[in-house]
Amino acid sequence: SKTIPKPSVSISSDKLRSSSAILIRLDDYAILMQKNSEDRIYPASLTKIMTAIVAIENLPDLKEEIKLTDSTFQGLYEADASMAGFQPGERVRAIDLLYGAILPSGAECCVGLAERIAGSERNFVEMMNQKAKELGMNNTHFENTTGLHNNNHYTTVKDLSILLRYALQNKNFRKVFTTFRHSIPPTNKHPAGMTLYSTMYEELGDQSIMGGEILGGKTGYTAKAGQCLASLAKVGDHEYILITAGARGDYYTEQYNITDALTVYNSIRK
């Protein structure tokens, strides 16, 4: 078998605004670049990658309708959680809740899936921590399904790269993760249906990478976590995943998580 040439990246990691980063080539897991990759970070909404893969693996039927209850929404508005736009009492297919969790980063979708699968968010979080252990994510601990800030809810970009690499092997997860826009059929609360948009693609706009494309991604932000991004790109003949965290911006500044991704992917020598 021909050996793949060792890839190289023509950028020094101190040029990045993110405080932690890791870039991995998917076919052989070669690490091309890392910056503080084992430092503890807060994952914010990158948490939802774990929520989604655990949900997919524990739902026999993704077309099953799940009813969101009042308890699903408890505390989410007060915590200023990002929402997909579903309502208490709404009956939504599991697959649409998965799109709602990953694309617009809907917290109510995560809690709704958790309650359906495990009876409560707390029980579901135990499944997430169990999965992290199985995958060898040794510096990770989850306290919720959404990534709302908690001092005991932490990970590393290296652990997140292990998670994303694993999740992308699941065809349902990969399809959701690489979708820009998803239309939901009519429900009892949205008779005209709904359209969900990926936060990453909204922020990316028409920016692109040379000789490749960003195929999918999940953004994250809290004041403590900074701007985060987990993304998948194809450059030349290979797929890469990049996890960045801790860029010191907010909703009103430049989206440094996006600009860092463009910088890194553009620096891969084909």
Short mmCIF file of C-alpha atoms in Angstrom, two decimals:
data_model
loop_
_atom_site.label_atom_id
_atom_site.label_comp_id
_atom_site.label_asym_id
_atom_site.label_seq_id
_atom_site.Cartn_x
_atom_site.Cartn_y
_atom_site.Cartn_z
CA SER A 1 0.00 0.00 0.00
CA LYS A 2 1.37 3.40 -0.88
CA THR A 3 2.21 5.57 2.07
CA ILE A 4 0.43 8.87 2.26
CA PRO A 5 2.99 11.68 2.28
CA LYS A 6 3.30 13.32 5.65
CA PRO A 7 1.09 16.38 5.44
CA SER A 8 2.38 19.70 6.57
CA VAL A 9 0.82 22.92 7.66
CA SER A 10 2.41 26.25 6.84
CA ILE A 11 1.16 28.13 9.85
CA SER A 12 2.43 28.54 13.35
CA SER A 13 -0.21 27.90 16.00
CA ASP A 14 0.57 31.17 17.80
CA LYS A 15 -1.03 32.98 14.84
CA LEU A 16 -4.41 31.59 15.91
CA ARG A 17 -6.83 33.53 18.07
CA SER A 18 -8.08 30.29 19.65
CA SER A 19 -6.21 29.31 22.82
CA SER A 20 -6.50 25.57 22.02
CA ALA A 21 -6.55 23.79 18.68
CA ILE A 22 -5.97 20.40 17.05
CA LEU A 23 -5.97 19.47 13.36
CA ILE A 24 -6.22 15.80 12.38
CA ARG A 25 -6.23 14.06 9.02
CA LEU A 26 -9.12 11.63 9.11
CA ASP A 27 -7.84 8.71 7.06
CA ASP A 28 -4.79 7.99 9.22
CA TYR A 29 -5.45 10.18 12.30
CA ALA A 30 -2.18 12.03 11.73
CA ILE A 31 -2.03 15.12 13.96
CA LEU A 32 -0.87 17.98 11.77
CA MET A 33 -1.00 20.74 14.32
CA GLN A 34 -1.82 21.14 17.97
CA LYS A 35 -1.88 24.02 20.38
CA ASN A 36 -2.57 23.39 24.09
CA SER A 37 -4.54 20.38 22.91
CA GLU A 38 -4.64 18.73 26.34
CA ASP A 39 -5.48 21.88 28.32
CA ARG A 40 -8.87 21.82 30.01
CA ILE A 41 -11.46 23.89 28.14
CA TYR A 42 -15.19 24.52 28.39
CA PRO A 43 -16.85 23.03 25.29
CA ALA A 44 -20.01 25.20 25.20
CA SER A 45 -22.28 23.87 22.43
CA LEU A 46 -19.62 21.47 21.09
CA THR A 47 -21.16 19.32 23.85
CA LYS A 48 -24.05 18.72 21.46
CA ILE A 49 -21.83 16.48 19.31
CA MET A 50 -21.81 13.96 22.17
CA THR A 51 -25.53 14.49 22.83
CA ALA A 52 -26.32 13.76 19.19
CA ILE A 53 -24.20 10.62 18.76
CA VAL A 54 -25.43 9.10 22.05
CA ALA A 55 -29.02 9.86 21.01
CA ILE A 56 -28.55 8.32 17.55
CA GLU A 57 -27.04 5.16 19.03
CA ASN A 58 -29.94 4.79 21.48
CA LEU A 59 -32.90 5.53 19.21
CA PRO A 60 -34.12 2.52 17.24
CA ASP A 61 -36.34 4.71 15.03
CA LEU A 62 -35.23 8.21 14.06
CA LYS A 63 -38.66 8.91 12.55
CA GLU A 64 -40.33 8.38 15.92
CA GLU A 65 -42.27 11.40 17.16
CA ILE A 66 -41.16 12.82 20.51
CA LYS A 67 -43.37 15.18 22.47
CA LEU A 68 -41.59 18.11 24.05
CA THR A 69 -43.01 18.90 27.49
CA ASP A 70 -42.93 21.94 29.74
CA SER A 71 -40.10 20.33 31.70
CA THR A 72 -38.03 20.13 28.50
CA PHE A 73 -37.85 23.92 28.48
CA GLN A 74 -37.32 24.40 32.21
CA GLY A 75 -34.51 26.87 32.89
CA LEU A 76 -33.42 27.19 29.25
CA TYR A 77 -34.81 30.66 28.52
CA GLU A 78 -33.51 31.96 31.86
CA ALA A 79 -30.05 30.60 31.05
CA ASP A 80 -30.18 32.33 27.64
CA ALA A 81 -29.64 28.97 25.93
CA SER A 82 -29.71 28.93 22.13
CA MET A 83 -32.97 27.45 20.87
CA ALA A 84 -34.16 25.89 17.62
CA GLY A 85 -37.67 27.34 17.99
CA PHE A 86 -39.81 24.37 19.03
CA GLN A 87 -42.53 24.82 21.63
CA PRO A 88 -43.83 22.97 24.71
CA GLY A 89 -46.34 20.36 23.59
CA GLU A 90 -44.83 20.11 20.10
CA ARG A 91 -44.51 16.65 18.57
CA VAL A 92 -41.29 16.43 16.60
CA ARG A 93 -39.57 13.52 14.86
CA ALA A 94 -36.34 12.42 16.56
CA ILE A 95 -34.36 13.12 13.37
CA ASP A 96 -35.66 16.71 13.32
CA LEU A 97 -34.59 17.17 16.95
CA LEU A 98 -31.10 15.99 15.94
CA TYR A 99 -30.97 18.59 13.16
CA GLY A 100 -32.30 21.12 15.67
CA ALA A 101 -29.52 20.29 18.13
CA ILE A 102 -26.66 20.52 15.62
CA LEU A 103 -27.71 23.21 13.11
CA PRO A 104 -29.23 26.07 15.15
CA SER A 105 -27.81 24.57 18.37
CA GLY A 106 -31.21 24.10 19.97
CA ALA A 107 -31.00 23.33 23.68
CA GLU A 108 -34.64 22.20 23.82
CA CYS A 109 -33.83 19.52 21.22
CA CYS A 110 -31.02 18.11 23.38
CA VAL A 111 -33.15 17.97 26.51
CA GLY A 112 -36.13 16.54 24.60
CA LEU A 113 -33.99 13.70 23.20
CA ALA A 114 -32.43 13.07 26.62
CA GLU A 115 -35.81 12.85 28.38
CA ARG A 116 -37.19 10.49 25.74
CA ILE A 117 -34.16 8.17 25.83
CA ALA A 118 -33.15 8.19 29.50
CA GLY A 119 -36.17 9.62 31.35
CA SER A 120 -34.25 12.72 32.41
CA GLU A 121 -31.37 14.90 31.32
CA ARG A 122 -29.40 13.77 34.40
CA ASN A 123 -29.69 10.09 33.42
CA PHE A 124 -28.73 10.86 29.84
CA VAL A 125 -25.63 12.76 31.00
CA GLU A 126 -24.49 9.54 32.70
CA MET A 127 -24.68 7.86 29.28
CA MET A 128 -22.60 10.69 27.78
CA ASN A 129 -19.93 10.29 30.46
CA GLN A 130 -19.95 6.52 29.97
CA LYS A 131 -19.44 7.03 26.22
CA ALA A 132 -16.59 9.45 26.87
CA LYS A 133 -14.93 6.80 29.03
CA GLU A 134 -15.38 4.11 26.35
CA LEU A 135 -13.81 6.37 23.73
CA GLY A 136 -10.81 7.16 25.93
CA MET A 137 -11.76 10.81 26.44
CA ASN A 138 -9.91 10.79 29.75
CA ASN A 139 -9.97 14.53 30.42
CA THR A 140 -13.70 15.04 29.86
CA HIS A 141 -16.69 15.33 32.17
CA PHE A 142 -20.21 16.38 31.23
CA GLU A 143 -22.84 17.92 33.52
CA ASN A 144 -25.55 18.66 30.93
CA THR A 145 -26.57 17.93 27.33
CA THR A 146 -26.32 21.50 26.05
CA GLY A 147 -22.97 22.95 27.09
CA LEU A 148 -24.42 25.64 29.33
CA HIS A 149 -21.59 26.74 31.58
CA ASN A 150 -20.75 24.61 34.60
CA ASN A 151 -17.28 24.56 36.18
CA ASN A 152 -17.45 20.75 36.27
CA HIS A 153 -18.37 20.46 32.57
CA TYR A 154 -15.07 20.35 30.72
CA THR A 155 -13.00 18.61 28.06
CA THR A 156 -9.93 19.17 25.84
CA VAL A 157 -9.72 19.78 22.09
CA LYS A 158 -7.85 16.46 21.84
CA ASP A 159 -10.74 14.61 23.50
CA LEU A 160 -13.22 16.41 21.23
CA SER A 161 -11.21 15.31 18.17
CA ILE A 162 -11.53 11.69 19.38
CA LEU A 163 -15.29 12.23 19.76
CA LEU A 164 -15.84 13.86 16.36
CA ARG A 165 -13.70 11.27 14.58
CA TYR A 166 -15.84 8.54 16.15
CA ALA A 167 -19.19 10.27 15.51
CA LEU A 168 -18.42 10.87 11.82
CA GLN A 169 -18.23 7.11 11.28
CA ASN A 170 -22.00 7.03 11.91
CA LYS A 171 -23.78 7.81 8.64
CA ASN A 172 -26.77 9.47 10.33
CA PHE A 173 -24.51 11.72 12.39
CA ARG A 174 -22.38 12.59 9.37
CA LYS A 175 -25.45 13.54 7.35
CA VAL A 176 -26.73 15.88 10.08
CA PHE A 177 -23.26 17.36 10.71
CA THR A 178 -22.71 18.15 7.00
CA THR A 179 -26.12 19.73 6.35
CA PHE A 180 -26.42 23.52 5.91
CA ARG A 181 -30.19 23.80 5.94
CA HIS A 182 -32.93 21.38 6.94
CA SER A 183 -36.68 21.66 6.38
CA ILE A 184 -38.98 20.19 8.99
CA PRO A 185 -42.41 18.96 7.92
CA PRO A 186 -45.53 20.51 9.49
CA THR A 187 -46.06 19.79 13.19
CA ASN A 188 -48.94 20.42 15.58
CA LYS A 189 -47.34 23.75 16.59
CA HIS A 190 -45.80 24.75 13.23
CA PRO A 191 -48.43 23.94 10.60
CA ALA A 192 -46.21 25.36 7.85
CA GLY A 193 -43.15 23.44 9.02
CA MET A 194 -39.84 25.11 9.89
CA THR A 195 -36.46 25.63 8.29
CA LEU A 196 -33.33 25.20 10.36
CA TYR A 197 -30.00 26.76 9.42
CA SER A 198 -26.49 25.85 10.53
CA THR A 199 -24.92 28.55 12.70
CA MET A 200 -21.54 27.74 11.17
CA TYR A 201 -22.70 28.27 7.61
CA GLU A 202 -24.41 31.52 8.59
CA GLU A 203 -21.12 32.78 10.04
CA LEU A 204 -19.02 31.38 7.19
CA GLY A 205 -21.04 33.25 4.58
CA ASP A 206 -19.34 33.01 1.20
CA GLN A 207 -15.83 32.56 2.61
CA SER A 208 -14.17 29.40 1.32
CA ILE A 209 -10.87 27.55 1.38
CA MET A 210 -8.47 27.09 -1.50
CA GLY A 211 -8.51 23.68 -3.12
CA GLY A 212 -11.18 22.38 -0.79
CA GLU A 213 -14.35 23.01 1.14
CA ILE A 214 -15.62 23.04 4.69
CA LEU A 215 -18.12 20.16 4.75
CA GLY A 216 -19.70 20.62 8.16
CA GLY A 217 -19.30 22.00 11.62
CA LYS A 218 -20.65 22.94 14.99
CA THR A 219 -20.03 26.30 16.64
CA GLY A 220 -20.02 27.00 20.35
CA TYR A 221 -19.88 30.10 22.49
CA THR A 222 -20.25 31.07 26.11
CA ALA A 223 -18.53 33.95 27.89
CA LYS A 224 -16.31 31.45 29.77
CA ALA A 225 -15.65 29.12 26.81
CA GLY A 226 -15.01 31.83 24.24
CA GLN A 227 -15.67 31.06 20.58
CA CYS A 228 -15.32 27.36 19.71
CA LEU A 229 -15.67 25.35 16.51
CA ALA A 230 -15.53 21.69 15.53
CA SER A 231 -15.36 21.33 11.77
CA LEU A 232 -14.81 18.86 8.95
CA ALA A 233 -13.18 19.88 5.67
CA LYS A 234 -11.93 18.27 2.51
CA VAL A 235 -8.67 19.70 1.18
CA GLY A 236 -7.19 18.05 -1.91
CA ASP A 237 -7.90 14.32 -1.58
CA HIS A 238 -8.17 14.17 2.19
CA GLU A 239 -10.64 14.97 4.93
CA TYR A 240 -9.53 16.82 8.05
CA ILE A 241 -11.12 17.72 11.35
CA LEU A 242 -10.20 20.82 13.28
CA ILE A 243 -11.28 21.59 16.84
CA THR A 244 -10.62 25.07 18.23
CA ALA A 245 -11.68 26.63 21.52
CA GLY A 246 -11.13 29.69 23.65
CA ALA A 247 -11.02 32.44 21.02
CA ARG A 248 -11.69 35.67 22.91
CA GLY A 249 -14.55 37.15 21.01
CA ASP A 250 -18.31 37.21 21.39
CA TYR A 251 -21.40 37.54 19.20
CA TYR A 252 -20.50 41.12 18.28
CA THR A 253 -16.83 40.75 17.36
CA GLU A 254 -15.27 39.02 14.41
CA GLN A 255 -15.98 35.27 14.62
CA TYR A 256 -12.40 34.21 15.32
CA ASN A 257 -13.41 30.54 15.47
CA ILE A 258 -14.40 30.80 11.79
CA THR A 259 -11.40 32.88 10.71
CA ASP A 260 -9.03 30.49 12.52
CA ALA A 261 -10.59 27.55 10.65
CA LEU A 262 -10.16 29.29 7.28
CA THR A 263 -6.55 30.15 8.19
CA VAL A 264 -5.71 26.57 9.20
CA TYR A 265 -7.43 24.82 6.29
CA ASN A 266 -5.84 27.25 3.83
CA SER A 267 -2.41 26.44 5.26
CA ILE A 268 -2.58 22.70 4.53
CA ARG A 269 -0.05 21.90 1.84
CA LYS A 270 -1.77 19.55 -0.59
#
